[in-house]
Each structure stands twice: as structure tokens, then as C-alpha cells.
Amino acid sequence: MAALTKEKKPMQTKNKVLIAAVSLVVVVGIVVGVYFGIHNKNNASNNSASSNKSNNPTAGPTTTSASVPNIPQPSSTPQLPSGQNGTMINGTLFPYYTLTGNAPAPVGVAGQVYTTCTTPNTFSISFDDGPSAYTHELLDLLDKEGLKVTFFVNGNNEGCIYDPAVQSVLKRAFQSGHQIASHTWSHPKLTTLTAEAITTEMTRLEQAFMDVLGVVPRYMRPPFGDGTFGAGNANDIKVQSTIKGLGYVITTWDIATTDADIDDNTTPHKLTDDALLKVEQGMVTSVVKGLSGGTHMQLMHDTYSRTVSLMAPWSINYIKGLGYKMVPVATCLGDVDPRNWYQKIGPPAATTPTTCTK
Ligand SMILES: [Zn+2]
């Protein structure tokens, strides 16, 4: 949506330049034109880089949604109050989330596929494919609710993990105590890849996580759940054995709100808010059936504005109302110690790349 309106601005600029070549207006026109020209160019490159992003959990890849706006940039020169450790993001201090000391033995089993929680009365909500322009808003909501969730993060999908704004929101999520898990570097269908290519999808993102956060996750979710549906299928065995060899617990879901299938970030939306919520809420209530005491693992995407503004608040209210304990995916599988959410914990890199091009 933004791209369409901004596309006209360089043309207006050209006209201005032609009309007023010798006047002060020309100078103003050029200045304005340069600004919008750069702005529009950046926007276009961002759009082209994020073409494969939709996660349809029940079928194959879906149509590409409209462009997602850029994540707001952090304040340009973060300044920490003296004596405090953490990251300043848009004027707010997020203390460093330190993970030191010895953890108990992990509970989640590498290579095993978990489709729901194992601890009675726990309910995890998780968000795939981000971070995106909407993730800060989601983190604000979760802070307000006092809840921790799981983010299944890509390296280069909606945005590049090394983009300073993406690094910033990812650090905020991590340092706020949310679980950070892997969703592969570029969101491919893993059954279509060789074992070597699957490994690269995981290890390239591992390097980025180490650079940005100083951790390597222990938990992952295959894009589309691909590689977990065909028991005994050779390609599924290849995926699961490769992931197991890399030490990852595989987690899918028992509730998918289908936001990636039916929502968009266009203006106007194809579905009204009411129509959208009717479907998405139905996907939750038809599984939960208004009962407490079971376990559930719910999949959403923080790459849709209405998932963050409408569906996440509704979900939290509904799930809380039934008396569930809302915890991250790893916690509901028995790994309650955050140190067990990660295979490696160390210092982040002093400097990182700022783009995903190599
Ligand atoms: Zn996904």
C-alpha cells in the first residue's frame, strides 16, 4: 500500500525540476525530490527482498501478502543511564537478560516432534516469521499482560535479522524474557532441500542469533510444519534426522489461527475485522471447546497488524479466562529454566553485519 502511493513522488519531482530550472522553487523541488527518491528506493528494495513470507500451516505456500512496513528504527544514539546494563530502545531501557550458571538437564528431546504442550493446563501462544513492523506493539501488549511467549524467528524473510531495527526489536524480545526459537534462515519447505541445505538453513541463522543475542536456540519450528506430517515418509525422516543432528527440539502446533491464510496488510483489507475474527476465533474455540485443563500450542504470526492488534488480545483474554497458565513453548514442554531454551549461551558479537547480503 505504501509503495503504491510513494511511487508517484519521484514523477512529481521530475516535473518540478523541469518547470523551475532557474528559480528558488527548483532548489526546493530538488531537495524534496532527493529525499523522496531515496525513501522510495529503500521501500522498493525492502519489498523485493520479502517475497516468500507467508506461512500456511495446513497447505503449501500461499499467495504473498501485501508489503509490511519497515520496523521503526531505534533511537539513533542509545545512551544508557550510568551503572545500568541493557539496551535502550526508543528511549526505554531493557535490562540485559543474563543467562549464567548451570542449567538442569533439558527435558525437550532433540528431533522429537511436539504438536502440543505436555504440562497439564499450560497454553503457549507463539508467533512465527517475524520480527516485523508490528512486533514492538505486540511486545507492549505482552508487557502489559505480564506474559511470555515464543518467537519463531527467520533470518531473512519479512526483514533481515541484521537490519539494525530488526536487531533492536529482537534484542528487546529476548531481553524481556520471551523464548527465541528458530524458524530457519529463509523460510523454505525443508522437505524440498538436501540434508546439507537444511543444515545451512539452520546454521546460518545460528550464527546470526549468536551475533545478535549470544545464544543458539534449542527449539525450532519448520516453516509450514513441513517435514512433520508424513510419518515414515523419507523426506520427513530426512528433515527430522537432520534437525535432530543439530540438537533441536521440533515443535509445531495444535491450533493455527490461519492468519497467514486469510489476513493481509492491505488497505482496505479483503476481510473485515469481524469476518476475520470470526474465522480465527473459530479456529481456537473449535479446538479448545471452552474447556480448561488440557494443553495447547497456538500458532500466529506477528507479521500481520490485526494478529497483533485484534487476535492476540482476544486470545490472551480467552485463554486466561479458561484458567490456563500461559507460558512459552519450551516451558510448557517441561523446560521451565530459560537456560534450557538455548543450546549455547555466550556474549553477542561486538559488531555485526547490517545486511543479509553476502
Ligand atoms: Zn513461518
GROMACS .gro file of C-alpha atoms and ligand atoms in nm:
model
  359
    1MET     CA    1   0.000   0.000   0.000
    2ALA     CA    2   0.270   0.243   0.094
    3ALA     CA    3   0.468   0.158  -0.217
    4LEU     CA    4   0.182   0.250  -0.447
    5THR     CA    5   0.133   0.596  -0.306
    6LYS     CA    6   0.502   0.670  -0.280
    7GLU     CA    7   0.570   0.562  -0.638
    8LYS     CA    8   0.417   0.887  -0.764
    9LYS     CA    9   0.651   1.115  -0.577
   10PRO     CA   10   0.962   1.087  -0.799
   11MET     CA   11   0.743   1.180  -1.103
   12GLN     CA   12   0.620   1.492  -0.926
   13THR     CA   13   0.978   1.577  -0.856
   14LYS     CA   14   1.080   1.549  -1.219
   15ASN     CA   15   0.803   1.788  -1.313
   16LYS     CA   16   0.919   2.035  -1.057
   17VAL     CA   17   1.272   2.021  -1.186
   18LEU     CA   18   1.162   2.085  -1.543
   19ILE     CA   19   0.928   2.369  -1.461
   20ALA     CA   20   1.150   2.570  -1.234
   21ALA     CA   21   1.505   2.515  -1.351
   22VAL     CA   22   1.621   2.865  -1.266
   23SER     CA   23   1.417   2.956  -0.963
   24LEU     CA   24   1.436   2.904  -0.594
   25VAL     CA   25   1.144   2.667  -0.629
   26VAL     CA   26   1.373   2.440  -0.823
   27VAL     CA   27   1.612   2.415  -0.535
   28VAL     CA   28   1.330   2.323  -0.302
   29GLY     CA   29   1.198   2.074  -0.555
   30ILE     CA   30   1.531   1.902  -0.590
   31VAL     CA   31   1.577   1.875  -0.217
   32VAL     CA   32   1.230   1.728  -0.174
   33GLY     CA   33   1.283   1.502  -0.472
   34VAL     CA   34   1.609   1.361  -0.347
   35TYR     CA   35   1.451   1.288  -0.013
   36PHE     CA   36   1.150   1.106  -0.152
   37GLY     CA   37   1.358   0.938  -0.421
   38ILE     CA   38   1.581   0.777  -0.161
   39HIS     CA   39   1.286   0.696   0.058
   40ASN     CA   40   1.101   0.527  -0.224
   41LYS     CA   41   1.408   0.334  -0.337
   42ASN     CA   42   1.459   0.193   0.009
   43ASN     CA   43   1.098   0.091   0.027
   44ALA     CA   44   1.113  -0.084  -0.308
   45SER     CA   45   1.420  -0.284  -0.218
   46ASN     CA   46   1.258  -0.387   0.105
   47ASN     CA   47   0.955  -0.514  -0.078
   48SER     CA   48   1.152  -0.717  -0.327
   49ALA     CA   49   1.350  -0.881  -0.052
   50SER     CA   50   1.044  -1.010   0.127
   51SER     CA   51   0.860  -1.216  -0.126
   52ASN     CA   52   0.841  -1.555   0.043
   53LYS     CA   53   0.693  -1.494   0.378
   54SER     CA   54   0.354  -1.648   0.419
   55ASN     CA   55   0.329  -1.946   0.647
   56ASN     CA   56   0.030  -2.155   0.563
   57PRO     CA   57   0.038  -2.425   0.828
   58THR     CA   58  -0.209  -2.658   0.664
   59ALA     CA   59  -0.120  -2.646   0.297
   60GLY     CA   60   0.155  -2.529   0.069
   61PRO     CA   61   0.282  -2.176   0.024
   62THR     CA   62   0.007  -1.919  -0.002
   63THR     CA   63  -0.012  -1.602  -0.201
   64THR     CA   64   0.217  -1.328  -0.090
   65SER     CA   65   0.063  -1.071   0.137
   66ALA     CA   66   0.097  -0.701   0.085
   67SER     CA   67   0.416  -0.532   0.190
   68VAL     CA   68   0.484  -0.492   0.557
   69PRO     CA   69   0.614  -0.152   0.661
   70ASN     CA   70   0.962  -0.122   0.795
   71ILE     CA   71   1.026  -0.173   1.163
   72PRO     CA   72   1.067   0.162   1.336
   73GLN     CA   73   1.433   0.245   1.379
   74PRO     CA   74   1.566   0.259   1.734
   75SER     CA   75   1.674   0.592   1.873
   76SER     CA   76   1.982   0.693   1.684
   77THR     CA   77   2.230   0.720   1.968
   78PRO     CA   78   2.130   0.489   2.253
   79GLN     CA   79   2.255   0.622   2.584
   80LEU     CA   80   2.235   0.408   2.895
   81PRO     CA   81   2.200   0.565   3.238
   82SER     CA   82   2.530   0.523   3.419
   83GLY     CA   83   2.561   0.198   3.608
   84GLN     CA   84   2.285   0.023   3.412
   85ASN     CA   85   2.330  -0.260   3.167
   86GLY     CA   86   2.090  -0.315   2.888
   87THR     CA   87   1.970  -0.181   2.558
   88MET     CA   88   1.795   0.149   2.503
   89ILE     CA   89   1.512   0.111   2.254
   90ASN     CA   90   1.319   0.423   2.165
   91GLY     CA   91   1.401   0.578   2.498
   92THR     CA   92   1.317   0.277   2.714
   93LEU     CA   93   1.583   0.074   2.894
   94PHE     CA   94   1.562  -0.302   2.857
   95PRO     CA   95   1.796  -0.458   3.113
   96TYR     CA   96   2.023  -0.733   2.991
   97TYR     CA   97   1.870  -1.076   3.032
   98THR     CA   98   2.158  -1.274   3.168
   99LEU     CA   99   2.167  -1.649   3.139
  100THR     CA  100   2.453  -1.769   3.351
  101GLY     CA  101   2.530  -2.068   3.569
  102ASN     CA  102   2.447  -2.433   3.523
  103ALA     CA  103   2.108  -2.535   3.394
  104PRO     CA  104   1.932  -2.861   3.481
  105ALA     CA  105   1.924  -3.131   3.214
  106PRO     CA  106   1.692  -3.026   2.931
  107VAL     CA  107   1.357  -3.201   2.902
  108GLY     CA  108   1.269  -3.147   2.535
  109VAL     CA  109   1.409  -3.426   2.318
  110ALA     CA  110   1.608  -3.333   2.008
  111GLY     CA  111   1.446  -3.448   1.687
  112GLN     CA  112   1.114  -3.527   1.851
  113VAL     CA  113   0.806  -3.353   1.710
  114TYR     CA  114   0.578  -3.195   1.968
  115THR     CA  115   0.238  -3.083   1.847
  116THR     CA  116   0.113  -2.956   2.181
  117CYS     CA  117   0.229  -2.893   2.535
  118THR     CA  118   0.297  -3.174   2.780
  119THR     CA  119   0.244  -2.994   3.111
  120PRO     CA  120  -0.125  -3.006   3.210
  121ASN     CA  121  -0.318  -2.680   3.197
  122THR     CA  122  -0.047  -2.496   3.003
  123PHE     CA  123  -0.118  -2.300   2.688
  124SER     CA  124   0.155  -2.150   2.472
  125ILE     CA  125   0.097  -1.886   2.210
  126SER     CA  126   0.374  -1.837   1.957
  127PHE     CA  127   0.450  -1.602   1.673
  128ASP     CA  128   0.627  -1.702   1.352
  129ASP     CA  129   0.802  -1.526   1.064
  130GLY     CA  130   0.899  -1.204   1.239
  131PRO     CA  131   1.017  -0.973   1.367
  132SER     CA  132   0.809  -0.726   1.173
  133ALA     CA  133   0.687  -0.369   1.198
  134TYR     CA  134   0.419  -0.490   1.440
  135THR     CA  135   0.641  -0.675   1.687
  136HIS     CA  136   0.706  -0.375   1.914
  137GLU     CA  137   0.329  -0.331   1.951
  138LEU     CA  138   0.298  -0.699   2.040
  139LEU     CA  139   0.577  -0.673   2.296
  140ASP     CA  140   0.399  -0.374   2.450
  141LEU     CA  141   0.084  -0.586   2.485
  142LEU     CA  142   0.273  -0.880   2.635
  143ASP     CA  143   0.450  -0.648   2.879
  144LYS     CA  144   0.113  -0.508   2.986
  145GLU     CA  145  -0.029  -0.859   3.032
  146GLY     CA  146   0.285  -0.988   3.203
  147LEU     CA  147   0.307  -1.280   2.960
  148LYS     CA  148   0.596  -1.459   2.794
  149VAL     CA  149   0.562  -1.622   2.453
  150THR     CA  150   0.778  -1.787   2.191
  151PHE     CA  151   0.901  -1.617   1.876
  152PHE     CA  152   1.000  -1.846   1.590
  153VAL     CA  153   1.231  -1.613   1.404
  154ASN     CA  154   1.359  -1.613   1.046
  155GLY     CA  155   1.693  -1.478   0.934
  156ASN     CA  156   1.582  -1.325   0.607
  157ASN     CA  157   1.208  -1.332   0.543
  158GLU     CA  158   0.995  -1.030   0.637
  159GLY     CA  159   1.317  -0.847   0.701
  160CYS     CA  160   1.685  -0.914   0.750
  161ILE     CA  161   1.783  -1.016   1.103
  162TYR     CA  162   2.097  -0.799   1.077
  163ASP     CA  163   1.898  -0.483   0.995
  164PRO     CA  164   1.964  -0.260   1.297
  165ALA     CA  165   1.591  -0.211   1.357
  166VAL     CA  166   1.533  -0.587   1.344
  167GLN     CA  167   1.825  -0.649   1.576
  168SER     CA  168   1.677  -0.395   1.813
  169VAL     CA  169   1.332  -0.549   1.838
  170LEU     CA  170   1.479  -0.899   1.858
  171LYS     CA  171   1.701  -0.793   2.147
  172ARG     CA  172   1.400  -0.640   2.315
  173ALA     CA  173   1.203  -0.967   2.283
  174PHE     CA  174   1.497  -1.172   2.412
  175GLN     CA  175   1.583  -0.939   2.695
  176SER     CA  176   1.219  -0.920   2.800
  177GLY     CA  177   1.237  -1.293   2.870
  178HIS     CA  178   1.048  -1.427   2.571
  179GLN     CA  179   1.173  -1.751   2.417
  180ILE     CA  180   1.359  -1.703   2.090
  181ALA     CA  181   1.346  -2.008   1.863
  182SER     CA  182   1.450  -2.089   1.508
  183HIS     CA  183   1.224  -2.084   1.205
  184THR     CA  184   1.511  -2.130   0.953
  185TRP     CA  185   1.707  -1.865   0.768
  186SER     CA  186   1.480  -1.809   0.467
  187HIS     CA  187   1.156  -1.998   0.535
  188PRO     CA  188   1.179  -2.277   0.274
  189LYS     CA  189   0.992  -2.607   0.267
  190LEU     CA  190   1.253  -2.825   0.427
  191THR     CA  191   1.139  -3.149   0.258
  192THR     CA  192   1.245  -2.998  -0.075
  193LEU     CA  193   1.603  -2.947   0.043
  194THR     CA  194   1.902  -3.177   0.079
  195ALA     CA  195   2.028  -3.251   0.427
  196GLU     CA  196   2.318  -3.016   0.356
  197ALA     CA  197   2.085  -2.734   0.256
  198ILE     CA  198   1.867  -2.792   0.563
  199THR     CA  199   2.178  -2.770   0.776
  200THR     CA  200   2.276  -2.442   0.613
  201GLU     CA  201   1.926  -2.302   0.674
  202MET     CA  202   1.973  -2.373   1.043
  203THR     CA  203   2.338  -2.288   1.095
  204ARG     CA  204   2.326  -1.958   0.908
  205LEU     CA  205   2.054  -1.845   1.146
  206GLU     CA  206   2.250  -1.987   1.442
  207GLN     CA  207   2.538  -1.756   1.352
  208ALA     CA  208   2.302  -1.459   1.337
  209PHE     CA  209   2.148  -1.547   1.674
  210MET     CA  210   2.496  -1.576   1.825
  211ASP     CA  211   2.596  -1.243   1.672
  212VAL     CA  212   2.286  -1.053   1.782
  213LEU     CA  213   2.179  -1.226   2.104
  214GLY     CA  214   2.465  -1.451   2.206
  215VAL     CA  215   2.255  -1.769   2.203
  216VAL     CA  216   2.176  -2.065   1.981
  217PRO     CA  217   1.817  -2.184   2.027
  218ARG     CA  218   1.729  -2.539   2.127
  219TYR     CA  219   1.380  -2.518   1.980
  220MET     CA  220   1.269  -2.482   1.618
  221ARG     CA  221   0.955  -2.493   1.406
  222PRO     CA  222   0.982  -2.598   1.040
  223PRO     CA  223   0.820  -2.346   0.803
  224PHE     CA  224   0.470  -2.468   0.714
  225GLY     CA  225   0.529  -2.757   0.957
  226ASP     CA  226   0.681  -2.919   0.650
  227GLY     CA  227   0.864  -3.238   0.738
  228THR     CA  228   0.638  -3.334   1.028
  229PHE     CA  229   0.318  -3.456   0.865
  230GLY     CA  230   0.413  -3.778   0.684
  231ALA     CA  231   0.517  -4.036   0.941
  232GLY     CA  232   0.759  -4.276   0.773
  233ASN     CA  233   0.795  -4.053   0.469
  234ALA     CA  234   1.157  -4.046   0.351
  235ASN     CA  235   1.170  -3.669   0.316
  236ASP     CA  236   1.020  -3.619   0.661
  237ILE     CA  237   1.274  -3.860   0.807
  238LYS     CA  238   1.550  -3.663   0.633
  239VAL     CA  239   1.425  -3.337   0.781
  240GLN     CA  240   1.376  -3.470   1.131
  241SER     CA  241   1.706  -3.659   1.145
  242THR     CA  242   1.896  -3.355   1.018
  243ILE     CA  243   1.729  -3.130   1.273
  244LYS     CA  244   1.796  -3.387   1.544
  245GLY     CA  245   2.163  -3.392   1.448
  246LEU     CA  246   2.173  -3.019   1.504
  247GLY     CA  247   2.029  -3.063   1.853
  248TYR     CA  248   1.688  -2.906   1.802
  249VAL     CA  249   1.354  -2.994   1.955
  250ILE     CA  250   1.088  -2.974   1.682
  251THR     CA  251   0.760  -2.804   1.773
  252THR     CA  252   0.453  -2.747   1.561
  253TRP     CA  253   0.103  -2.663   1.691
  254ASP     CA  254  -0.244  -2.798   1.762
  255ILE     CA  255  -0.416  -2.464   1.695
  256ALA     CA  256  -0.349  -2.248   1.390
  257THR     CA  257  -0.544  -1.924   1.371
  258THR     CA  258  -0.484  -1.926   0.990
  259ASP     CA  259  -0.391  -1.558   0.994
  260ALA     CA  260  -0.131  -1.622   0.724
  261ASP     CA  261  -0.400  -1.780   0.506
  262ILE     CA  262  -0.676  -1.524   0.532
  263ASP     CA  263  -0.534  -1.194   0.654
  264ASP     CA  264  -0.338  -0.926   0.471
  265ASN     CA  265  -0.182  -0.590   0.544
  266THR     CA  266  -0.358  -0.415   0.258
  267THR     CA  267  -0.585  -0.111   0.269
  268PRO     CA  268  -0.868  -0.189   0.268
  269HIS     CA  269  -0.841  -0.544   0.399
  270LYS     CA  270  -1.002  -0.819   0.195
  271LEU     CA  271  -1.187  -0.935   0.505
  272THR     CA  272  -1.349  -0.702   0.754
  273ASP     CA  273  -1.229  -0.718   1.112
  274ASP     CA  274  -1.545  -0.901   1.213
  275ALA     CA  275  -1.517  -1.157   0.935
  276LEU     CA  276  -1.151  -1.216   1.007
  277LEU     CA  277  -1.202  -1.258   1.379
  278LYS     CA  278  -1.498  -1.490   1.326
  279VAL     CA  279  -1.275  -1.734   1.136
  280GLU     CA  280  -0.966  -1.701   1.353
  281GLN     CA  281  -1.153  -1.719   1.682
  282GLY     CA  282  -1.341  -2.019   1.548
  283MET     CA  283  -1.010  -2.196   1.482
  284VAL     CA  284  -0.928  -2.155   1.851
  285THR     CA  285  -1.264  -2.225   2.009
  286SER     CA  286  -1.328  -2.532   1.793
  287VAL     CA  287  -1.018  -2.696   1.939
  288VAL     CA  288  -1.034  -2.564   2.294
  289LYS     CA  289  -1.413  -2.606   2.313
  290GLY     CA  290  -1.429  -2.375   2.613
  291LEU     CA  291  -1.259  -2.636   2.830
  292SER     CA  292  -0.969  -2.589   3.067
  293GLY     CA  293  -0.720  -2.844   3.194
  294GLY     CA  294  -0.582  -2.964   2.863
  295THR     CA  295  -0.277  -2.836   2.679
  296HIS     CA  296  -0.249  -2.627   2.365
  297MET     CA  297   0.013  -2.479   2.136
  298GLN     CA  298  -0.125  -2.193   1.927
  299LEU     CA  299   0.037  -2.061   1.611
  300MET     CA  300   0.005  -1.700   1.497
  301HIS     CA  301   0.223  -1.458   1.302
  302ASP     CA  302   0.344  -1.121   1.430
  303THR     CA  303   0.369  -1.013   1.066
  304TYR     CA  304   0.000  -0.917   1.045
  305SER     CA  305  -0.122  -0.595   1.201
  306ARG     CA  306  -0.457  -0.742   1.303
  307THR     CA  307  -0.297  -1.050   1.460
  308VAL     CA  308  -0.120  -0.810   1.693
  309SER     CA  309  -0.399  -0.555   1.742
  310LEU     CA  310  -0.705  -0.784   1.749
  311MET     CA  311  -0.635  -1.157   1.764
  312ALA     CA  312  -0.357  -1.162   2.020
  313PRO     CA  313  -0.554  -0.957   2.276
  314TRP     CA  314  -0.863  -1.170   2.219
  315SER     CA  315  -0.662  -1.492   2.253
  316ILE     CA  316  -0.500  -1.382   2.577
  317ASN     CA  317  -0.833  -1.284   2.725
  318TYR     CA  318  -1.000  -1.610   2.616
  319ILE     CA  319  -0.717  -1.836   2.733
  320LYS     CA  320  -0.676  -1.657   3.065
  321GLY     CA  321  -1.050  -1.672   3.118
  322LEU     CA  322  -1.039  -2.051   3.099
  323GLY     CA  323  -0.773  -2.062   3.369
  324TYR     CA  324  -0.478  -2.183   3.163
  325LYS     CA  325  -0.122  -2.099   3.255
  326MET     CA  326   0.020  -1.914   2.954
  327VAL     CA  327   0.389  -1.990   2.905
  328PRO     CA  328   0.644  -2.019   2.623
  329VAL     CA  329   0.658  -2.336   2.416
  330ALA     CA  330   0.969  -2.473   2.587
  331THR     CA  331   0.822  -2.412   2.933
  332CYS     CA  332   0.503  -2.599   2.853
  333LEU     CA  333   0.718  -2.893   2.738
  334GLY     CA  334   0.896  -2.903   3.074
  335ASP     CA  335   1.194  -2.680   3.003
  336VAL     CA  336   1.097  -2.419   3.258
  337ASP     CA  337   1.454  -2.292   3.302
  338PRO     CA  338   1.522  -2.035   3.027
  339ARG     CA  339   1.882  -2.157   3.004
  340ASN     CA  340   1.741  -2.476   2.854
  341TRP     CA  341   1.573  -2.283   2.577
  342TYR     CA  342   1.917  -2.246   2.420
  343GLN     CA  343   2.192  -2.484   2.318
  344LYS     CA  344   2.466  -2.225   2.357
  345ILE     CA  345   2.482  -1.909   2.565
  346GLY     CA  346   2.758  -1.655   2.533
  347PRO     CA  347   2.826  -1.290   2.466
  348PRO     CA  348   2.681  -1.138   2.149
  349ALA     CA  349   2.921  -1.009   1.887
  350ALA     CA  350   3.072  -0.667   1.946
  351THR     CA  351   2.990  -0.575   1.588
  352THR     CA  352   2.758  -0.742   1.343
  353PRO     CA  353   2.675  -0.713   0.975
  354THR     CA  354   2.389  -0.477   0.898
  355THR     CA  355   2.259  -0.653   0.588
  356CYS     CA  356   2.186  -1.011   0.482
  357THR     CA  357   2.370  -0.992   0.151
  358LYS     CA  358   2.687  -1.188   0.126
  359ZN      ZN  359   0.652  -1.942   0.901
   0.00000   0.00000   0.00000
